[in-house]
PDB file of C-alpha atoms in Angstrom:
ATOM      1  CA  ARG A   1       2.347  25.951 -44.711  1.00 54.00           C
ATOM      2  CA  ASP A   2       1.447  22.291 -45.522  1.00 63.00           C
ATOM      3  CA  SER A   3       5.008  21.268 -44.735  1.00 75.00           C
ATOM      4  CA  TRP A   4       5.152  22.788 -41.454  1.00 80.00           C
ATOM      5  CA  LEU A   5       1.321  20.861 -40.798  1.00 79.00           C
ATOM      6  CA  SER A   6       2.977  17.509 -42.453  1.00 82.00           C
ATOM      7  CA  ARG A   7       6.501  17.817 -39.659  1.00 81.00           C
ATOM      8  CA  ALA A   8       3.940  18.680 -36.498  1.00 78.00           C
ATOM      9  CA  ALA A   9       1.521  15.697 -37.486  1.00 76.00           C
ATOM     10  CA  ALA A  10       4.910  13.551 -37.799  1.00 74.00           C
ATOM     11  CA  VAL A  11       5.940  15.031 -34.071  1.00 70.00           C
ATOM     12  CA  LEU A  12       2.814  13.594 -32.286  1.00 68.00           C
ATOM     13  CA  ARG A  13       2.497  10.943 -34.636  1.00 69.00           C
ATOM     14  CA  ALA A  14       5.466   9.787 -32.708  1.00 64.00           C
ATOM     15  CA  ALA A  15       5.096  11.250 -28.820  1.00 61.00           C
ATOM     16  CA  ALA A  16       1.703   8.879 -28.897  1.00 61.00           C
ATOM     17  CA  MET A  17       3.696   5.982 -30.443  1.00 61.00           C
ATOM     18  CA  LYS A  18       3.943   3.010 -28.261  1.00 68.00           C
ATOM     19  CA  PHE A  19       6.949   1.030 -27.219  1.00 72.00           C
ATOM     20  CA  THR A  20       7.355  -2.140 -28.236  1.00 82.00           C
ATOM     21  CA  GLN A  21       9.011  -3.496 -25.360  1.00 88.00           C
ATOM     22  CA  LYS A  22       9.228  -2.334 -21.572  1.00 91.00           C
ATOM     23  CA  ARG A  23      11.067  -4.459 -19.155  1.00 93.00           C
ATOM     24  CA  GLN A  24      12.447  -4.176 -15.488  1.00 95.00           C
ATOM     25  CA  THR A  25      14.648  -6.721 -14.106  1.00 95.00           C
ATOM     26  CA  PHE A  26      16.044  -7.173 -10.359  1.00 96.00           C
ATOM     27  CA  ASP A  27      18.153  -9.699  -8.759  1.00 95.00           C
ATOM     28  CA  ILE A  28      16.511 -12.117  -5.533  1.00 95.00           C
ATOM     29  CA  VAL A  29      18.633 -11.438  -2.652  1.00 94.00           C
ATOM     30  CA  ASP A  30      20.619 -14.314  -0.554  1.00 93.00           C
ATOM     31  CA  GLY A  31      18.307 -16.933   1.179  1.00 93.00           C
ATOM     32  CA  VAL A  32      15.358 -15.769  -0.730  1.00 95.00           C
ATOM     33  CA  THR A  33      13.749 -18.283  -3.539  1.00 95.00           C
ATOM     34  CA  PHE A  34      11.082 -17.549  -5.654  1.00 95.00           C
ATOM     35  CA  ALA A  35       8.640 -19.875  -7.809  1.00 96.00           C
ATOM     36  CA  ILE A  36       6.874 -17.989 -10.597  1.00 95.00           C
ATOM     37  CA  LYS A  37       3.498 -20.135 -12.562  1.00 95.00           C
ATOM     38  CA  SER A  38       1.138 -18.542 -14.514  1.00 92.00           C
ATOM     39  CA  ARG A  39       1.523 -14.712 -13.150  1.00 94.00           C
ATOM     40  CA  ALA A  40       1.497 -15.996  -9.149  1.00 96.00           C
ATOM     41  CA  VAL A  41       4.708 -15.947  -7.098  1.00 97.00           C
ATOM     42  CA  LYS A  42       5.663 -17.553  -4.325  1.00 97.00           C
ATOM     43  CA  VAL A  43       8.242 -16.005  -1.973  1.00 97.00           C
ATOM     44  CA  THR A  44      10.312 -18.088   0.549  1.00 97.00           C
ATOM     45  CA  GLY A  45      12.455 -16.975   3.188  1.00 96.00           C
ATOM     46  CA  PRO A  46      13.700 -17.653   6.332  1.00 96.00           C
ATOM     47  CA  ARG A  47      11.275 -16.188   8.006  1.00 95.00           C
ATOM     48  CA  GLY A  48       8.555 -17.745   5.890  1.00 95.00           C
ATOM     49  CA  SER A  49       6.744 -17.719   2.460  1.00 96.00           C
ATOM     50  CA  LEU A  50       4.197 -14.912   0.661  1.00 97.00           C
ATOM     51  CA  GLU A  51       2.006 -15.784  -2.112  1.00 96.00           C
ATOM     52  CA  LEU A  52       2.154 -12.501  -4.582  1.00 96.00           C
ATOM     53  CA  SER A  53      -1.075 -12.714  -7.736  1.00 96.00           C
ATOM     54  CA  PHE A  54      -0.291 -10.310 -10.658  1.00 96.00           C
ATOM     55  CA  LYS A  55      -2.958 -11.952 -12.747  1.00 95.00           C
ATOM     56  CA  HIS A  56      -4.907  -9.345 -13.515  1.00 94.00           C
ATOM     57  CA  MET A  57      -1.758  -6.781 -14.869  1.00 93.00           C
ATOM     58  CA  PRO A  58      -0.872  -7.717 -18.277  1.00 93.00           C
ATOM     59  CA  ILE A  59       2.483  -8.025 -17.828  1.00 94.00           C
ATOM     60  CA  ASP A  60       5.202 -11.180 -18.021  1.00 95.00           C
ATOM     61  CA  ILE A  61       6.918 -12.608 -14.962  1.00 96.00           C
ATOM     62  CA  PHE A  62       9.899 -14.993 -15.658  1.00 95.00           C
ATOM     63  CA  PHE A  63      13.727 -15.927 -14.281  1.00 95.00           C
ATOM     64  CA  GLU A  64      16.253 -14.001 -16.633  1.00 93.00           C
ATOM     65  CA  GLU A  65      18.292 -17.261 -19.057  1.00 92.00           C
ATOM     66  CA  GLY A  66      21.505 -17.725 -17.377  1.00 89.00           C
ATOM     67  CA  SER A  67      20.314 -16.182 -14.259  1.00 88.00           C
ATOM     68  CA  ASP A  68      20.171 -20.160 -12.574  1.00 90.00           C
ATOM     69  CA  GLU A  69      16.550 -18.358 -11.559  1.00 90.00           C
ATOM     70  CA  ARG A  70      18.416 -15.241  -9.606  1.00 93.00           C
ATOM     71  CA  LYS A  71      17.723 -12.581 -11.447  1.00 95.00           C
ATOM     72  CA  VAL A  72      13.596 -11.618 -12.161  1.00 96.00           C
ATOM     73  CA  VAL A  73      12.766 -10.496 -15.494  1.00 96.00           C
ATOM     74  CA  VAL A  74       9.218  -8.325 -15.496  1.00 96.00           C
ATOM     75  CA  GLU A  75       7.807  -7.239 -18.928  1.00 94.00           C
ATOM     76  CA  LYS A  76       5.266  -5.423 -20.963  1.00 93.00           C
ATOM     77  CA  TRP A  77       4.713  -5.189 -25.006  1.00 91.00           C
ATOM     78  CA  PHE A  78       2.515  -2.731 -26.630  1.00 87.00           C
ATOM     79  CA  THR A  79       2.916  -0.456 -23.248  1.00 86.00           C
ATOM     80  CA  GLY A  80       2.836   3.617 -23.311  1.00 81.00           C
ATOM     81  CA  GLY A  81       2.360   6.558 -20.739  1.00 81.00           C
ATOM     82  CA  LYS A  82       1.219   5.776 -17.432  1.00 88.00           C
ATOM     83  CA  ALA A  83       0.512   2.642 -18.214  1.00 89.00           C
ATOM     84  CA  THR A  84       4.194   1.286 -18.360  1.00 91.00           C
ATOM     85  CA  ALA A  85       4.192   1.963 -14.533  1.00 93.00           C
ATOM     86  CA  SER A  86       3.062  -1.407 -14.017  1.00 94.00           C
ATOM     87  CA  ILE A  87       6.233  -2.818 -14.574  1.00 95.00           C
ATOM     88  CA  ARG A  88       7.238  -0.564 -11.291  1.00 95.00           C
ATOM     89  CA  THR A  89       4.624  -1.558  -9.098  1.00 96.00           C
ATOM     90  CA  CYS A  90       5.065  -5.194  -9.752  1.00 96.00           C
ATOM     91  CA  VAL A  91       8.917  -4.655  -9.417  1.00 97.00           C
ATOM     92  CA  SER A  92       7.970  -3.148  -5.592  1.00 97.00           C
ATOM     93  CA  HIS A  93       5.671  -5.580  -4.491  1.00 97.00           C
ATOM     94  CA  MET A  94       7.918  -8.150  -4.920  1.00 97.00           C
ATOM     95  CA  GLU A  95      11.166  -6.610  -3.287  1.00 97.00           C
ATOM     96  CA  ASN A  96       8.844  -5.779  -0.718  1.00 97.00           C
ATOM     97  CA  ALA A  97       7.707  -9.694  -0.357  1.00 97.00           C
ATOM     98  CA  MET A  98      11.519  -9.933  -0.079  1.00 96.00           C
ATOM     99  CA  THR A  99      12.170  -7.640   2.851  1.00 96.00           C
ATOM    100  CA  GLY A 100       9.335  -9.732   4.869  1.00 96.00           C
ATOM    101  CA  VAL A 101      10.882 -13.315   4.409  1.00 97.00           C
ATOM    102  CA  THR A 102      14.186 -11.862   5.436  1.00 96.00           C
ATOM    103  CA  LYS A 103      13.164  -8.846   7.655  1.00 96.00           C
ATOM    104  CA  GLY A 104       9.995  -8.547   8.470  1.00 97.00           C
ATOM    105  CA  PHE A 105       7.442  -5.466   8.860  1.00 97.00           C
ATOM    106  CA  GLU A 106       7.502  -3.627  12.001  1.00 97.00           C
ATOM    107  CA  TYR A 107       4.547  -0.094  12.484  1.00 98.00           C
ATOM    108  CA  LYS A 108       4.623   1.739  16.342  1.00 97.00           C
ATOM    109  CA  MET A 109       1.796   3.289  16.551  1.00 97.00           C
ATOM    110  CA  ARG A 110       1.180   5.947  19.526  1.00 97.00           C
ATOM    111  CA  PHE A 111      -1.793   6.806  21.611  1.00 97.00           C
ATOM    112  CA  VAL A 112      -2.783  10.764  21.725  1.00 96.00           C
ATOM    113  CA  TYR A 113      -5.438  11.646  24.229  1.00 95.00           C
ATOM    114  CA  SER A 114      -5.630  15.135  26.094  1.00 94.00           C
ATOM    115  CA  HIS A 115      -7.858  14.027  28.598  1.00 91.00           C
ATOM    116  CA  PHE A 116      -9.593  10.972  28.394  1.00 95.00           C
ATOM    117  CA  PRO A 117      -7.026   7.942  28.425  1.00 96.00           C
ATOM    118  CA  ILE A 118      -7.008   5.730  26.030  1.00 96.00           C
ATOM    119  CA  ASN A 119      -7.107   2.055  27.067  1.00 96.00           C
ATOM    120  CA  VAL A 120      -5.561  -0.352  25.193  1.00 96.00           C
ATOM    121  CA  SER A 121      -6.254  -4.318  25.630  1.00 96.00           C
ATOM    122  CA  ILE A 122      -4.382  -7.106  23.185  1.00 96.00           C
ATOM    123  CA  THR A 123      -6.451 -10.544  23.275  1.00 94.00           C
ATOM    124  CA  ASN A 124      -6.912 -13.439  21.111  1.00 94.00           C
ATOM    125  CA  GLY A 125      -3.528 -14.300  20.867  1.00 93.00           C
ATOM    126  CA  ALA A 126      -1.539 -11.191  19.305  1.00 94.00           C
ATOM    127  CA  LYS A 127      -4.680 -10.853  16.772  1.00 96.00           C
ATOM    128  CA  ARG A 128      -6.976  -8.293  18.857  1.00 97.00           C
ATOM    129  CA  VAL A 129      -6.917  -5.040  19.374  1.00 97.00           C
ATOM    130  CA  GLU A 130      -9.698  -3.579  21.879  1.00 97.00           C
ATOM    131  CA  ILE A 131     -10.124   0.309  22.357  1.00 97.00           C
ATOM    132  CA  ARG A 132     -11.789   1.458  25.287  1.00 97.00           C
ATOM    133  CA  ASN A 133     -12.835   5.470  26.907  1.00 96.00           C
ATOM    134  CA  PHE A 134     -11.774   7.272  23.541  1.00 96.00           C
ATOM    135  CA  LEU A 135     -12.967  10.154  24.148  1.00 94.00           C
ATOM    136  CA  GLY A 136     -14.848   9.282  27.014  1.00 95.00           C
ATOM    137  CA  GLU A 137     -16.769   6.814  24.915  1.00 94.00           C
ATOM    138  CA  LYS A 138     -18.525   3.347  26.506  1.00 96.00           C
ATOM    139  CA  VAL A 139     -18.471   1.853  23.462  1.00 96.00           C
ATOM    140  CA  ILE A 140     -15.256  -0.868  22.839  1.00 97.00           C
ATOM    141  CA  ARG A 141     -13.697  -0.454  19.313  1.00 97.00           C
ATOM    142  CA  VAL A 142     -12.419  -3.957  18.196  1.00 97.00           C
ATOM    143  CA  VAL A 143     -10.169  -3.939  15.002  1.00 97.00           C
ATOM    144  CA  ASP A 144      -8.630  -7.690  14.503  1.00 97.00           C
ATOM    145  CA  ALA A 145      -5.159  -7.892  12.829  1.00 97.00           C
ATOM    146  CA  LEU A 146      -4.849  -9.240   9.338  1.00 96.00           C
ATOM    147  CA  LYS A 147      -3.083 -12.316   8.155  1.00 93.00           C
ATOM    148  CA  ASP A 148      -0.206 -13.049  10.159  1.00 93.00           C
ATOM    149  CA  THR A 149       0.054  -9.361  11.587  1.00 96.00           C
ATOM    150  CA  THR A 150       1.289  -9.596  15.369  1.00 97.00           C
ATOM    151  CA  VAL A 151       0.240  -7.053  17.940  1.00 97.00           C
ATOM    152  CA  LYS A 152       2.275  -6.437  21.245  1.00 96.00           C
ATOM    153  CA  ARG A 153       2.404  -3.478  23.744  1.00 96.00           C
ATOM    154  CA  SER A 154       5.704  -1.907  23.781  1.00 94.00           C
ATOM    155  CA  GLU A 155       8.294  -2.683  26.210  1.00 92.00           C
ATOM    156  CA  ASP A 156      10.350   0.569  27.531  1.00 92.00           C
ATOM    157  CA  VAL A 157       7.129   3.135  25.483  1.00 93.00           C
ATOM    158  CA  LYS A 158       4.909   4.434  27.597  1.00 93.00           C
ATOM    159  CA  ASP A 159       1.166   4.013  25.502  1.00 93.00           C
ATOM    160  CA  GLU A 160       2.195   2.504  22.125  1.00 97.00           C
ATOM    161  CA  ILE A 161       1.624  -0.631  20.096  1.00 97.00           C
ATOM    162  CA  VAL A 162       3.979  -2.421  17.759  1.00 97.00           C
ATOM    163  CA  LEU A 163       3.154  -4.110  14.730  1.00 97.00           C
ATOM    164  CA  SER A 164       4.710  -7.044  13.553  1.00 97.00           C
ATOM    165  CA  GLY A 165       4.585  -9.483  10.215  1.00 97.00           C
ATOM    166  CA  ASN A 166       5.932 -10.565   6.950  1.00 97.00           C
ATOM    167  CA  ASP A 167       3.062  -8.804   4.657  1.00 97.00           C
ATOM    168  CA  ILE A 168       3.741  -5.280   4.328  1.00 97.00           C
ATOM    169  CA  ASP A 169      -0.294  -4.837   2.895  1.00 97.00           C
ATOM    170  CA  ALA A 170      -1.156  -6.705   6.253  1.00 97.00           C
ATOM    171  CA  VAL A 171       0.672  -4.445   8.554  1.00 97.00           C
ATOM    172  CA  SER A 172      -0.286  -1.486   7.681  1.00 97.00           C
ATOM    173  CA  ARG A 173      -3.699  -2.050   6.866  1.00 97.00           C
ATOM    174  CA  THR A 174      -3.684  -3.228  10.000  1.00 97.00           C
ATOM    175  CA  CYS A 175      -2.282  -0.170  11.249  1.00 97.00           C
ATOM    176  CA  ALA A 176      -5.026   2.039   8.743  1.00 98.00           C
ATOM    177  CA  LEU A 177      -7.994   0.127  10.682  1.00 98.00           C
ATOM    178  CA  ILE A 178      -7.232   0.787  14.521  1.00 97.00           C
ATOM    179  CA  GLN A 179      -6.126   4.829  12.834  1.00 97.00           C
ATOM    180  CA  ASN A 180      -9.851   5.108  11.577  1.00 97.00           C
ATOM    181  CA  ILE A 181     -11.708   3.196  14.019  1.00 97.00           C
ATOM    182  CA  CYS A 182     -10.221   6.289  16.242  1.00 95.00           C
ATOM    183  CA  ALA A 183     -11.853   8.993  14.269  1.00 95.00           C
ATOM    184  CA  VAL A 184     -12.937  11.895  15.956  1.00 94.00           C
ATOM    185  CA  LYS A 185     -17.203  12.688  14.778  1.00 94.00           C
ATOM    186  CA  ASN A 186     -18.872  15.944  14.492  1.00 94.00           C
ATOM    187  CA  LYS A 187     -15.793  17.867  15.631  1.00 94.00           C
ATOM    188  CA  ASP A 188     -13.155  20.299  14.850  1.00 95.00           C
ATOM    189  CA  ILE A 189     -10.161  17.448  14.524  1.00 92.00           C
ATOM    190  CA  ARG A 190      -7.475  20.243  14.469  1.00 93.00           C
ATOM    191  CA  LYS A 191      -8.682  20.775  18.388  1.00 94.00           C
ATOM    192  CA  PHE A 192      -9.816  16.936  18.861  1.00 94.00           C
ATOM    193  CA  LEU A 193      -6.140  15.689  18.137  1.00 95.00           C
ATOM    194  CA  ASP A 194      -7.546  12.004  20.142  1.00 96.00           C
ATOM    195  CA  GLY A 195      -6.203   8.931  18.387  1.00 96.00           C
ATOM    196  CA  ILE A 196      -3.817   6.944  17.639  1.00 97.00           C
ATOM    197  CA  TYR A 197      -1.084   6.894  14.918  1.00 97.00           C
ATOM    198  CA  VAL A 198       1.160   5.342  13.518  1.00 97.00           C
ATOM    199  CA  SER A 199       4.860   6.939  15.275  1.00 97.00           C
ATOM    200  CA  ALA A 200       7.656   4.250  13.274  1.00 97.00           C
ATOM    201  CA  LYS A 201       8.169   1.903  10.023  1.00 97.00           C
ATOM    202  CA  SER A 202      11.101   0.017  10.198  1.00 96.00           C
ATOM    203  CA  THR A 203      11.800  -3.929   9.889  1.00 96.00           C
ATOM    204  CA  VAL A 204      11.272  -6.774  12.966  1.00 95.00           C
ATOM    205  CA  VAL A 205      15.587  -7.265  11.559  1.00 93.00           C
ATOM    206  CA  LYS A 206      17.304  -4.536  12.458  1.00 88.00           C
ATOM    207  CA  ASP A 207      20.355  -3.771  10.426  1.00 79.00           C
TER     208      ASP A 207
END
């Protein structure tokens, strides 16, 4: 019995043991440069530059030795369990930034209505969306685009707007603001489906 308990305790200790080090590397795509200093990363490409800060994350970011600054390493010490997921999160943010400064992000939103047509006007140099006649209401709903995000009407599709920008966080959050400001209140949303919803996600520069 004692030997069985000691073996079980050893297994539990091994399961709870933290890894000394975990790391993940990725290659920098052609035409993009990285500047890394104190967990602050600046990604520069043909469409512009984006600045990312990972100062709140207990990780190390540096160029791999001998890679001529074309390969980035994200490293975390004494980690285990779910905390290790922050490495992949950090890598995903930087990969999205690379896509943003090379191809850009483009989200399409469609107007959905059954009776009252939704009227949308784009003002302030393609940076502000004004929504009128939502469910027949007189109030004007206003959403300002975040950071470098711009809004335009679709050229070939009726009742559609196109949001584009380099920062995926800014573009997607602007879409969320537009969708949330058109939330139907005090009604059954299974029946009242009016609103403005994301219909497609792609890049500005098509492959």
